[in-house]
Protein backbone atom coordinates (compact mmCIF):
# COMPACT_ATOMS: atom_id res chain seq x y z
CA UNK A 1 0.00 0.00 0.00
CA UNK A 2 1.55 3.29 -1.10
CA UNK A 3 1.16 6.35 1.06
CA UNK A 4 0.37 9.91 0.06
CA UNK A 5 3.07 11.55 -2.02
CA UNK A 6 3.53 15.20 -2.91
CA UNK A 7 5.72 17.04 -5.37
CA UNK A 8 7.79 19.06 -5.43
CA UNK A 9 9.32 19.00 -1.94
CA UNK A 10 10.41 22.62 -2.04
CA UNK A 11 9.61 25.50 -4.33
CA UNK A 12 10.68 29.12 -4.53
CA UNK A 13 8.52 31.56 -6.50
CA UNK A 14 8.33 35.29 -6.99
CA UNK A 15 5.35 37.42 -5.97
CA UNK A 16 2.77 37.52 -8.76
CA UNK A 17 3.74 34.17 -10.26
CA UNK A 18 1.58 31.06 -10.41
CA UNK A 19 2.34 27.67 -8.88
CA UNK A 20 1.01 24.11 -9.20
CA UNK A 21 1.47 21.55 -6.45
CA UNK A 22 0.74 17.87 -6.95
CA UNK A 23 -0.53 15.07 -4.75
CA UNK A 24 -1.05 11.34 -5.21
CA UNK A 25 -3.57 9.73 -2.89
CA UNK A 26 -3.03 6.70 -0.76
CA UNK A 27 -4.10 3.56 -2.59
CA UNK A 28 -7.90 3.09 -2.38
CA UNK A 29 -8.64 6.64 -1.16
CA UNK A 30 -11.01 8.70 -3.30
CA UNK A 31 -11.06 12.01 -1.42
CA UNK A 32 -8.29 14.60 -1.24
CA UNK A 33 -8.05 17.59 1.09
CA UNK A 34 -5.53 20.41 0.90
CA UNK A 35 -4.26 22.41 3.87
CA UNK A 36 -1.98 25.42 4.29
CA UNK A 37 0.30 25.40 7.31
CA UNK A 38 2.05 28.69 8.00
CA UNK A 39 5.14 28.64 10.17
CA UNK A 40 4.28 28.04 13.81
CA UNK A 41 0.60 27.43 13.15
CA UNK A 42 -1.78 24.55 12.70
CA UNK A 43 -3.03 23.56 9.26
CA UNK A 44 -5.82 25.61 7.68
CA UNK A 45 -8.33 23.82 5.44
CA UNK A 46 -8.22 25.07 1.84
CA UNK A 47 -10.61 22.68 0.05
CA UNK A 48 -11.55 19.08 -0.51
CA UNK A 49 -12.15 17.14 -3.71
CA UNK A 50 -14.31 14.06 -4.21
CA UNK A 51 -15.16 12.51 -7.56
CA UNK A 52 -13.32 15.31 -9.34
CA UNK A 53 -15.60 17.96 -7.80
CA UNK A 54 -14.84 20.49 -5.07
CA UNK A 55 -16.60 19.17 -1.98
CA UNK A 56 -16.05 21.99 0.48
CA UNK A 57 -13.87 25.05 0.81
CA UNK A 58 -12.26 26.96 3.64
CA UNK A 59 -11.70 30.70 3.87
CA UNK A 60 -9.34 31.04 0.92
CA UNK A 61 -9.71 33.37 -2.09
CA UNK A 62 -10.56 32.10 -5.59
CA UNK A 63 -6.94 32.37 -6.71
CA UNK A 64 -6.54 29.08 -4.82
CA UNK A 65 -8.01 26.42 -7.09
CA UNK A 66 -7.71 22.71 -7.52
CA UNK A 67 -8.31 19.68 -9.63
CA UNK A 68 -8.84 16.02 -8.98
CA UNK A 69 -8.17 13.44 -11.67
CA UNK A 70 -9.89 10.10 -12.36
CA UNK A 71 -7.07 8.28 -10.57
CA UNK A 72 -7.83 10.47 -7.51
CA UNK A 73 -4.57 12.38 -7.70
CA UNK A 74 -4.92 16.11 -7.25
CA UNK A 75 -3.40 19.49 -7.99
CA UNK A 76 -3.45 22.74 -6.04
CA UNK A 77 -3.00 25.87 -8.14
CA UNK A 78 -2.29 29.27 -6.69
CA UNK A 79 -2.36 32.34 -8.94
CA UNK A 80 -0.94 35.81 -8.30
CA UNK A 81 1.27 34.61 -5.46
CA UNK A 82 1.59 36.85 -2.42
CA UNK A 83 4.31 36.85 0.24
CA UNK A 84 1.80 35.50 2.78
CA UNK A 85 1.31 32.39 0.64
CA UNK A 86 4.69 31.17 1.89
CA UNK A 87 3.83 28.04 3.86
CA UNK A 88 3.89 24.25 3.95
CA UNK A 89 1.09 22.88 1.77
CA UNK A 90 -0.23 19.55 2.92
CA UNK A 91 -2.32 17.10 0.99
CA UNK A 92 -4.38 14.47 2.80
CA UNK A 93 -6.31 11.57 1.36
CA UNK A 94 -9.22 9.71 2.86
CA UNK A 95 -12.17 7.52 2.01
CA UNK A 96 -15.41 9.34 1.25
CA UNK A 97 -17.40 9.88 4.42
CA UNK A 98 -14.40 9.53 6.73
CA UNK A 99 -12.70 12.18 8.84
CA UNK A 100 -9.60 9.97 9.14
CA UNK A 101 -7.07 11.59 6.86
CA UNK A 102 -3.60 10.48 5.82
CA UNK A 103 -1.09 13.17 5.04
CA UNK A 104 1.74 13.53 2.59
CA UNK A 105 5.08 15.07 3.55
CA UNK A 106 4.07 18.49 2.21
CA UNK A 107 5.46 21.02 -0.23
CA UNK A 108 7.34 23.96 1.24
CA UNK A 109 6.52 27.05 -0.84
CA UNK A 110 8.56 30.21 -0.41
CA UNK A 111 7.37 33.40 -2.12
CA UNK A 112 9.94 36.18 -2.45
CA UNK B 1 -18.29 26.94 14.38
CA UNK B 2 -15.92 24.54 16.06
CA UNK B 3 -12.60 25.68 17.41
CA UNK B 4 -9.68 23.93 19.06
CA UNK B 5 -7.43 25.33 21.77
CA UNK B 6 -4.13 23.78 22.66
CA UNK B 7 -3.28 25.45 25.90
CA UNK B 8 0.49 25.10 25.78
CA UNK B 9 2.65 26.14 22.85
CA UNK B 10 5.63 24.26 24.31
CA UNK B 11 5.95 21.55 26.94
CA UNK B 12 9.45 20.73 28.19
CA UNK B 13 9.79 17.44 30.04
CA UNK B 14 12.62 15.22 31.16
CA UNK B 15 13.21 11.93 29.40
CA UNK B 16 11.28 9.02 30.99
CA UNK B 17 8.92 11.43 32.76
CA UNK B 18 5.16 11.44 32.08
CA UNK B 19 3.60 14.12 29.91
CA UNK B 20 0.15 15.53 29.24
CA UNK B 21 -0.63 17.76 26.27
CA UNK B 22 -3.89 19.62 26.67
CA UNK B 23 -6.60 20.12 24.07
CA UNK B 24 -9.99 21.75 24.48
CA UNK B 25 -12.61 22.17 21.80
CA UNK B 26 -15.80 24.12 21.45
CA UNK B 27 -18.73 22.33 19.92
CA UNK B 28 -22.36 21.81 20.70
CA UNK B 29 -22.69 18.72 18.57
CA UNK B 30 -21.10 15.32 18.48
CA UNK B 31 -17.52 15.47 17.37
CA UNK B 32 -14.74 13.24 16.27
CA UNK B 33 -11.35 14.03 17.77
CA UNK B 34 -7.83 13.37 16.60
CA UNK B 35 -4.23 13.80 17.64
CA UNK B 36 -1.55 14.05 14.99
CA UNK B 37 2.23 14.25 15.36
CA UNK B 38 4.55 16.21 13.09
CA UNK B 39 8.25 15.46 13.19
CA UNK B 40 10.62 18.19 11.93
CA UNK B 41 10.27 18.80 8.19
CA UNK B 42 7.67 16.08 7.79
CA UNK B 43 3.94 15.77 7.24
CA UNK B 44 1.37 14.84 9.84
CA UNK B 45 0.97 11.32 11.20
CA UNK B 46 -2.18 10.12 12.93
CA UNK B 47 -1.47 9.20 16.57
CA UNK B 48 -4.96 8.28 17.69
CA UNK B 49 -8.62 9.08 17.19
CA UNK B 50 -11.91 9.16 19.08
CA UNK B 51 -14.96 8.37 16.98
CA UNK B 52 -17.28 6.72 19.53
CA UNK B 53 -17.29 4.15 22.32
CA UNK B 54 -14.72 4.05 25.10
CA UNK B 55 -13.58 7.49 26.14
CA UNK B 56 -10.00 6.27 26.65
CA UNK B 57 -8.31 5.69 23.34
CA UNK B 58 -4.90 4.22 22.80
CA UNK B 59 -2.67 5.15 19.90
CA UNK B 60 0.74 4.48 18.49
CA UNK B 61 4.05 4.98 20.27
CA UNK B 62 2.51 4.47 23.72
CA UNK B 63 0.26 7.54 23.62
CA UNK B 64 -3.31 7.61 24.88
CA UNK B 65 -6.01 10.25 25.17
CA UNK B 66 -9.20 10.64 27.13
CA UNK B 67 -12.35 12.20 25.74
CA UNK B 68 -14.19 14.22 28.36
CA UNK B 69 -17.49 15.49 27.00
CA UNK B 70 -18.44 17.57 30.04
CA UNK B 71 -15.13 19.42 29.96
CA UNK B 72 -14.91 19.39 26.14
CA UNK B 73 -11.37 18.13 26.42
CA UNK B 74 -9.24 15.52 24.71
CA UNK B 75 -5.89 15.56 26.49
CA UNK B 76 -3.00 13.44 25.23
CA UNK B 77 -0.83 11.50 27.68
CA UNK B 78 2.22 9.29 27.73
CA UNK B 79 3.53 7.68 30.94
CA UNK B 80 7.20 7.85 29.94
CA UNK B 81 8.59 9.93 27.10
CA UNK B 82 11.66 9.25 24.99
CA UNK B 83 13.94 11.55 23.07
CA UNK B 84 12.32 10.25 19.88
CA UNK B 85 9.01 11.80 20.95
CA UNK B 86 10.43 15.26 20.24
CA UNK B 87 7.93 16.67 17.76
CA UNK B 88 4.96 18.98 17.44
CA UNK B 89 1.57 17.58 18.37
CA UNK B 90 -1.69 18.79 16.88
CA UNK B 91 -5.21 18.25 18.13
CA UNK B 92 -8.00 18.33 15.55
CA UNK B 93 -11.79 18.14 15.65
CA UNK B 94 -14.29 17.33 12.94
CA UNK B 95 -15.67 20.44 11.26
CA UNK B 96 -19.21 21.44 10.49
CA UNK B 97 -19.34 19.74 7.12
CA UNK B 98 -17.52 18.11 4.29
CA UNK B 99 -15.33 16.08 6.59
CA UNK B 100 -12.84 18.87 7.11
CA UNK B 101 -10.74 19.01 10.24
CA UNK B 102 -10.34 22.05 12.48
CA UNK B 103 -6.89 22.24 14.02
CA UNK B 104 -5.26 23.60 17.12
CA UNK B 105 -2.08 25.68 16.89
CA UNK B 106 0.09 22.79 18.04
CA UNK B 107 2.21 21.97 21.08
CA UNK B 108 5.95 21.43 20.78
CA UNK B 109 7.10 18.60 23.01
CA UNK B 110 10.68 19.21 24.09
CA UNK B 111 12.46 16.29 25.73
CA UNK B 112 15.27 17.20 28.09
CA UNK B 113 17.98 14.55 28.57
Coordinates of N, CA, C and O in Angstrom, one line a residue, chain A:
Chain A
X1 N 0.9 -1.2 0.0 CA 0.0 0.0 0.0 C 0.9 1.2 0.0 O 1.7 1.4 0.9
X2 N 0.7 2.1 -1.0 CA 1.5 3.3 -1.1 C 0.9 4.4 -0.3 O -0.4 4.5 -0.3
X3 N 1.7 5.2 0.3 CA 1.2 6.4 1.1 C 0.9 7.5 0.2 O 1.1 7.5 -1.1
X4 N 0.6 8.7 0.8 CA 0.4 9.9 0.1 C 1.7 10.5 -0.3 O 2.6 10.7 0.5
X5 N 1.8 10.9 -1.6 CA 3.1 11.6 -2.0 C 2.8 12.9 -2.6 O 1.6 13.2 -3.1
X6 N 3.7 13.8 -2.4 CA 3.5 15.2 -2.9 C 4.8 15.6 -3.7 O 5.9 15.2 -3.3
X7 N 4.6 16.5 -4.7 CA 5.7 17.0 -5.4 C 5.4 18.5 -5.8 O 4.2 18.8 -6.0
X8 N 6.4 19.3 -5.9 CA 7.8 19.1 -5.4 C 7.9 19.2 -3.9 O 6.9 19.5 -3.2
X9 N 9.1 18.9 -3.4 CA 9.3 19.0 -1.9 C 9.4 20.5 -1.5 O 8.9 20.9 -0.5
X10 N 10.2 21.2 -2.3 CA 10.4 22.6 -2.0 C 10.2 23.4 -3.3 O 10.5 22.9 -4.4
X11 N 9.9 24.7 -3.2 CA 9.6 25.5 -4.3 C 9.8 27.0 -3.9 O 9.4 27.4 -2.9
X12 N 10.5 27.7 -4.8 CA 10.7 29.1 -4.5 C 10.1 29.9 -5.7 O 10.5 29.6 -6.9
X13 N 9.2 30.8 -5.4 CA 8.5 31.6 -6.5 C 8.6 33.0 -6.1 O 8.8 33.4 -5.0
X14 N 8.3 33.8 -7.2 CA 8.3 35.3 -7.0 C 6.9 35.8 -6.9 O 6.0 35.2 -7.5
X15 N 6.7 36.8 -6.1 CA 5.4 37.4 -6.0 C 4.7 37.7 -7.3 O 5.4 38.2 -8.2
X16 N 3.5 37.3 -7.5 CA 2.8 37.5 -8.8 C 2.8 36.3 -9.7 O 1.9 36.2 -10.6
X17 N 3.7 35.4 -9.4 CA 3.7 34.2 -10.3 C 2.6 33.2 -9.9 O 1.9 33.4 -8.9
X18 N 2.6 32.1 -10.6 CA 1.6 31.1 -10.4 C 2.3 29.8 -10.1 O 3.5 29.6 -10.5
X19 N 1.7 28.9 -9.3 CA 2.3 27.7 -8.9 C 1.3 26.5 -8.9 O 0.1 26.7 -8.7
X20 N 1.8 25.3 -9.2 CA 1.0 24.1 -9.2 C 1.7 23.1 -8.3 O 2.9 22.8 -8.5
X21 N 1.0 22.6 -7.3 CA 1.5 21.6 -6.5 C 0.7 20.3 -6.7 O -0.5 20.3 -7.0
X22 N 1.4 19.1 -6.6 CA 0.7 17.9 -7.0 C 0.7 16.9 -5.8 O 1.6 16.9 -4.9
X23 N -0.3 16.0 -5.8 CA -0.5 15.1 -4.7 C -1.1 13.8 -5.3 O -2.0 13.8 -6.1
X24 N -0.5 12.7 -4.9 CA -1.1 11.3 -5.2 C -1.6 10.7 -4.0 O -1.0 10.7 -2.9
X25 N -2.9 10.3 -4.0 CA -3.6 9.7 -2.9 C -3.0 8.4 -2.5 O -2.4 7.7 -3.2
X26 N -3.3 8.1 -1.2 CA -3.0 6.7 -0.8 C -3.9 5.7 -1.5 O -5.1 6.1 -1.9
X27 N -3.4 4.6 -1.8 CA -4.1 3.6 -2.6 C -5.5 3.3 -2.0 O -5.6 3.1 -0.8
X28 N -6.5 3.4 -2.8 CA -7.9 3.1 -2.4 C -8.7 4.3 -1.9 O -9.9 4.2 -1.7
X29 N -8.0 5.4 -1.7 CA -8.6 6.6 -1.2 C -9.2 7.5 -2.3 O -8.4 7.7 -3.3
X30 N -10.4 8.0 -2.2 CA -11.0 8.7 -3.3 C -11.3 10.2 -3.0 O -11.9 10.9 -3.8
X31 N -10.8 10.6 -1.8 CA -11.1 12.0 -1.4 C -9.7 12.7 -1.1 O -8.9 12.0 -0.4
X32 N -9.5 13.9 -1.5 CA -8.3 14.6 -1.2 C -8.6 16.0 -0.6 O -9.5 16.7 -1.1
X33 N -7.9 16.3 0.4 CA -8.1 17.6 1.1 C -6.7 18.3 1.0 O -5.7 17.7 1.2
X34 N -6.8 19.6 0.9 CA -5.5 20.4 0.9 C -5.6 21.4 2.1 O -6.6 21.9 2.4
X35 N -4.4 21.5 2.7 CA -4.3 22.4 3.9 C -3.0 23.3 3.7 O -2.0 22.9 3.1
X36 N -3.1 24.5 4.2 CA -2.0 25.4 4.3 C -1.5 25.5 5.7 O -2.3 25.7 6.6
X37 N -0.2 25.3 5.9 CA 0.3 25.4 7.3 C 1.4 26.5 7.3 O 2.5 26.2 6.9
X38 N 1.1 27.6 7.9 CA 2.1 28.7 8.0 C 3.0 28.3 9.2 O 2.6 27.5 10.0
X39 N 4.1 28.9 9.2 CA 5.1 28.6 10.2 C 4.6 28.9 11.6 O 4.0 29.9 11.8
X40 N 4.7 27.9 12.4 CA 4.3 28.0 13.8 C 2.8 27.9 14.0 O 2.3 28.3 15.1
X41 N 2.1 27.5 13.0 CA 0.6 27.4 13.2 C 0.1 26.0 12.8 O 0.8 25.2 12.2
X42 N -1.1 25.8 13.1 CA -1.8 24.5 12.7 C -2.2 24.7 11.3 O -2.3 25.7 10.7
X43 N -2.6 23.5 10.6 CA -3.0 23.6 9.3 C -4.4 24.3 9.1 O -5.2 24.2 10.0
X44 N -4.6 25.0 8.0 CA -5.8 25.6 7.7 C -6.4 24.9 6.4 O -5.7 24.8 5.4
X45 N -7.7 24.5 6.5 CA -8.3 23.8 5.4 C -8.5 24.7 4.2 O -9.1 25.8 4.4
X46 N -8.0 24.3 3.1 CA -8.2 25.1 1.8 C -9.5 24.6 1.1 O -10.4 25.3 0.9
X47 N -9.4 23.3 0.7 CA -10.6 22.7 0.1 C -10.4 21.2 0.0 O -9.4 20.6 0.3
X48 N -11.5 20.5 -0.4 CA -11.6 19.1 -0.5 C -12.2 18.7 -1.9 O -13.1 19.4 -2.4
X49 N -11.6 17.6 -2.4 CA -12.1 17.1 -3.7 C -12.6 15.7 -3.6 O -11.9 14.9 -2.9
X50 N -13.8 15.4 -4.2 CA -14.3 14.1 -4.2 C -14.9 13.9 -5.6 O -15.7 14.7 -6.0
X51 N -14.6 12.8 -6.2 CA -15.2 12.5 -7.6 C -14.9 13.7 -8.5 O -15.9 14.1 -9.2
X52 N -13.8 14.3 -8.4 CA -13.3 15.3 -9.3 C -14.1 16.6 -9.2 O -13.9 17.5 -10.0
X53 N -14.9 16.7 -8.1 CA -15.6 18.0 -7.8 C -15.2 18.5 -6.5 O -14.9 17.8 -5.5
X54 N -15.1 19.9 -6.4 CA -14.8 20.5 -5.1 C -16.0 20.2 -4.1 O -17.2 20.4 -4.4
X55 N -15.6 19.7 -2.9 CA -16.6 19.2 -2.0 C -16.6 20.0 -0.7 O -17.1 19.5 0.3
X56 N -16.1 21.2 -0.7 CA -16.0 22.0 0.5 C -14.8 22.9 0.4 O -13.8 22.5 -0.2
X57 N -14.9 24.1 0.9 CA -13.9 25.0 0.8 C -13.7 25.8 2.1 O -14.7 26.2 2.7
X58 N -12.5 26.1 2.5 CA -12.3 27.0 3.6 C -12.2 28.4 3.2 O -12.6 28.8 2.1
X59 N -11.7 29.3 4.1 CA -11.7 30.7 3.9 C -10.5 31.1 3.1 O -9.6 31.8 3.5
X60 N -10.4 30.7 1.8 CA -9.3 31.0 0.9 C -9.9 31.7 -0.3 O -11.0 31.3 -0.8
X61 N -9.2 32.7 -0.9 CA -9.7 33.4 -2.1 C -9.7 32.5 -3.3 O -9.1 31.4 -3.4
X62 N -10.4 32.9 -4.4 CA -10.6 32.1 -5.6 C -9.3 31.9 -6.3 O -9.2 30.9 -7.1
X63 N -8.2 32.6 -6.0 CA -6.9 32.4 -6.7 C -6.3 31.0 -6.2 O -5.3 30.6 -6.8
X64 N -6.9 30.5 -5.2 CA -6.5 29.1 -4.8 C -7.6 28.2 -5.5 O -8.8 28.3 -5.2
X65 N -7.1 27.3 -6.4 CA -8.0 26.4 -7.1 C -7.4 25.0 -7.2 O -6.2 24.9 -6.9
X66 N -8.2 24.1 -7.5 CA -7.7 22.7 -7.5 C -8.3 21.9 -8.6 O -9.3 22.3 -9.3
X67 N -7.8 20.7 -8.7 CA -8.3 19.7 -9.6 C -8.1 18.3 -9.0 O -7.2 18.1 -8.2
X68 N -9.1 17.4 -9.3 CA -8.8 16.0 -9.0 C -9.0 15.2 -10.3 O -9.9 15.5 -11.0
X69 N -8.2 14.2 -10.5 CA -8.2 13.4 -11.7 C -8.9 12.1 -11.4 O -9.1 11.7 -10.3
X70 N -9.2 11.4 -12.5 CA -9.9 10.1 -12.4 C -9.1 9.1 -11.5 O -9.8 8.2 -10.9
X71 N -7.8 9.2 -11.4 CA -7.1 8.3 -10.6 C -7.0 8.8 -9.1 O -6.2 8.3 -8.3
X72 N -7.7 9.8 -8.8 CA -7.8 10.5 -7.5 C -6.6 11.3 -7.1 O -6.7 11.9 -6.1
X73 N -5.6 11.4 -8.0 CA -4.6 12.4 -7.7 C -5.1 13.8 -7.8 O -6.2 14.0 -8.4
X74 N -4.4 14.8 -7.3 CA -4.9 16.1 -7.3 C -3.8 17.2 -7.5 O -2.6 16.9 -7.3
X75 N -4.3 18.3 -7.9 CA -3.4 19.5 -8.0 C -4.0 20.7 -7.2 O -5.2 20.8 -7.1
X76 N -3.1 21.5 -6.6 CA -3.5 22.7 -6.0 C -2.8 23.8 -6.9 O -1.6 23.8 -7.1
X77 N -3.5 24.8 -7.4 CA -3.0 25.9 -8.1 C -3.2 27.2 -7.4 O -4.3 27.4 -6.8
X78 N -2.2 28.0 -7.3 CA -2.3 29.3 -6.7 C -1.8 30.3 -7.7 O -0.7 30.3 -8.2
X79 N -2.7 31.3 -8.0 CA -2.4 32.3 -8.9 C -2.0 33.6 -8.2 O -2.3 33.7 -7.0
X80 N -1.3 34.5 -8.9 CA -0.9 35.8 -8.3 C -0.4 35.7 -6.9 O -0.9 36.2 -5.9
X81 N 0.7 34.9 -6.8 CA 1.3 34.6 -5.5 C 1.6 35.9 -4.7 O 2.0 36.9 -5.2
X82 N 1.3 35.8 -3.4 CA 1.6 36.9 -2.4 C 2.6 36.3 -1.4 O 2.7 35.1 -1.2
X83 N 3.3 37.2 -0.8 CA 4.3 36.8 0.2 C 3.7 36.0 1.3 O 4.3 35.0 1.8
X84 N 2.5 36.3 1.7 CA 1.8 35.5 2.8 C 1.4 34.1 2.4 O 1.0 33.3 3.2
X85 N 1.6 33.8 1.1 CA 1.3 32.4 0.6 C 2.5 31.5 1.0 O 2.3 30.2 0.8
X86 N 3.6 32.0 1.5 CA 4.7 31.2 1.9 C 4.2 30.3 3.0 O 3.8 30.8 4.1
X87 N 4.3 29.0 2.9 CA 3.8 28.0 3.9 C 4.2 26.6 3.4 O 4.7 26.4 2.3
X88 N 3.8 25.7 4.3 CA 3.9 24.3 4.0 C 2.5 23.9 3.5 O 1.5 24.1 4.2
X89 N 2.4 23.3 2.3 CA 1.1 22.9 1.8 C 1.0 21.4 1.9 O 1.8 20.6 1.4
X90 N 0.0 21.0 2.6 CA -0.2 19.5 2.9 C -1.4 19.0 2.2 O -2.5 19.6 2.1
X91 N -1.3 17.8 1.7 CA -2.3 17.1 1.0 C -2.7 15.9 1.9 O -1.8 15.3 2.5
X92 N -3.9 15.6 2.0 CA -4.4 14.5 2.8 C -5.4 13.7 2.0 O -6.3 14.3 1.4
X93 N -5.3 12.4 2.0 CA -6.3 11.6 1.4 C -7.1 10.8 2.4 O -6.7 10.5 3.5
X94 N -8.3 10.4 2.0 CA -9.2 9.7 2.9 C -10.3 9.0 2.0 O -10.4 9.2 0.8
X95 N -11.0 8.1 2.7 CA -12.2 7.5 2.0 C -13.4 8.5 2.1 O -13.5 9.2 3.2
X96 N -14.2 8.5 1.2 CA -15.4 9.3 1.3 C -16.2 9.0 2.5 O -16.4 7.9 2.9
X97 N -16.6 10.1 3.2 CA -17.4 9.9 4.4 C -16.6 9.6 5.7 O -17.1 9.4 6.7
X98 N -15.3 9.8 5.6 CA -14.4 9.5 6.7 C -13.6 10.8 7.1 O -13.1 11.5 6.2
X99 N -13.5 11.1 8.4 CA -12.7 12.2 8.8 C -11.3 11.8 9.0 O -10.4 12.6 9.2
X100 N -11.0 10.5 8.9 CA -9.6 10.0 9.1 C -8.8 10.2 7.9 O -9.0 9.7 6.8
X101 N -7.8 11.1 8.0 CA -7.1 11.6 6.9 C -5.6 11.2 7.0 O -5.0 11.2 8.1
X102 N -5.0 10.9 5.9 CA -3.6 10.5 5.8 C -2.8 11.5 5.0 O -3.2 11.8 3.9
X103 N -1.8 12.0 5.6 CA -1.1 13.2 5.0 C 0.2 12.8 4.3 O 0.9 11.8 4.7
X104 N 0.5 13.6 3.3 CA 1.7 13.5 2.6 C 2.8 14.4 3.3 O 2.4 15.0 4.3
X105 N 4.0 14.4 2.9 CA 5.1 15.1 3.5 C 5.0 16.6 3.4 O 5.7 17.3 4.1
X106 N 4.2 17.0 2.4 CA 4.1 18.5 2.2 C 5.0 19.1 1.2 O 6.0 18.5 0.8
X107 N 4.6 20.2 0.7 CA 5.5 21.0 -0.2 C 5.7 22.3 0.5 O 4.8 23.1 0.8
X108 N 7.0 22.7 0.6 CA 7.3 24.0 1.2 C 7.4 25.0 0.2 O 8.3 24.9 -0.7
X109 N 6.5 26.0 0.1 CA 6.5 27.0 -0.8 C 7.0 28.3 -0.2 O 6.6 28.7 0.9
X110 N 8.0 28.9 -0.8 CA 8.6 30.2 -0.4 C 8.3 31.2 -1.5 O 8.7 31.0 -2.7
X111 N 7.6 32.3 -1.2 CA 7.4 33.4 -2.1 C 8.2 34.6 -1.8 O 8.2 35.1 -0.6
X112 N 9.0 35.0 -2.7 CA 9.9 36.2 -2.5 C 9.5 37.4 -3.2 O 8.7 37.3 -4.2

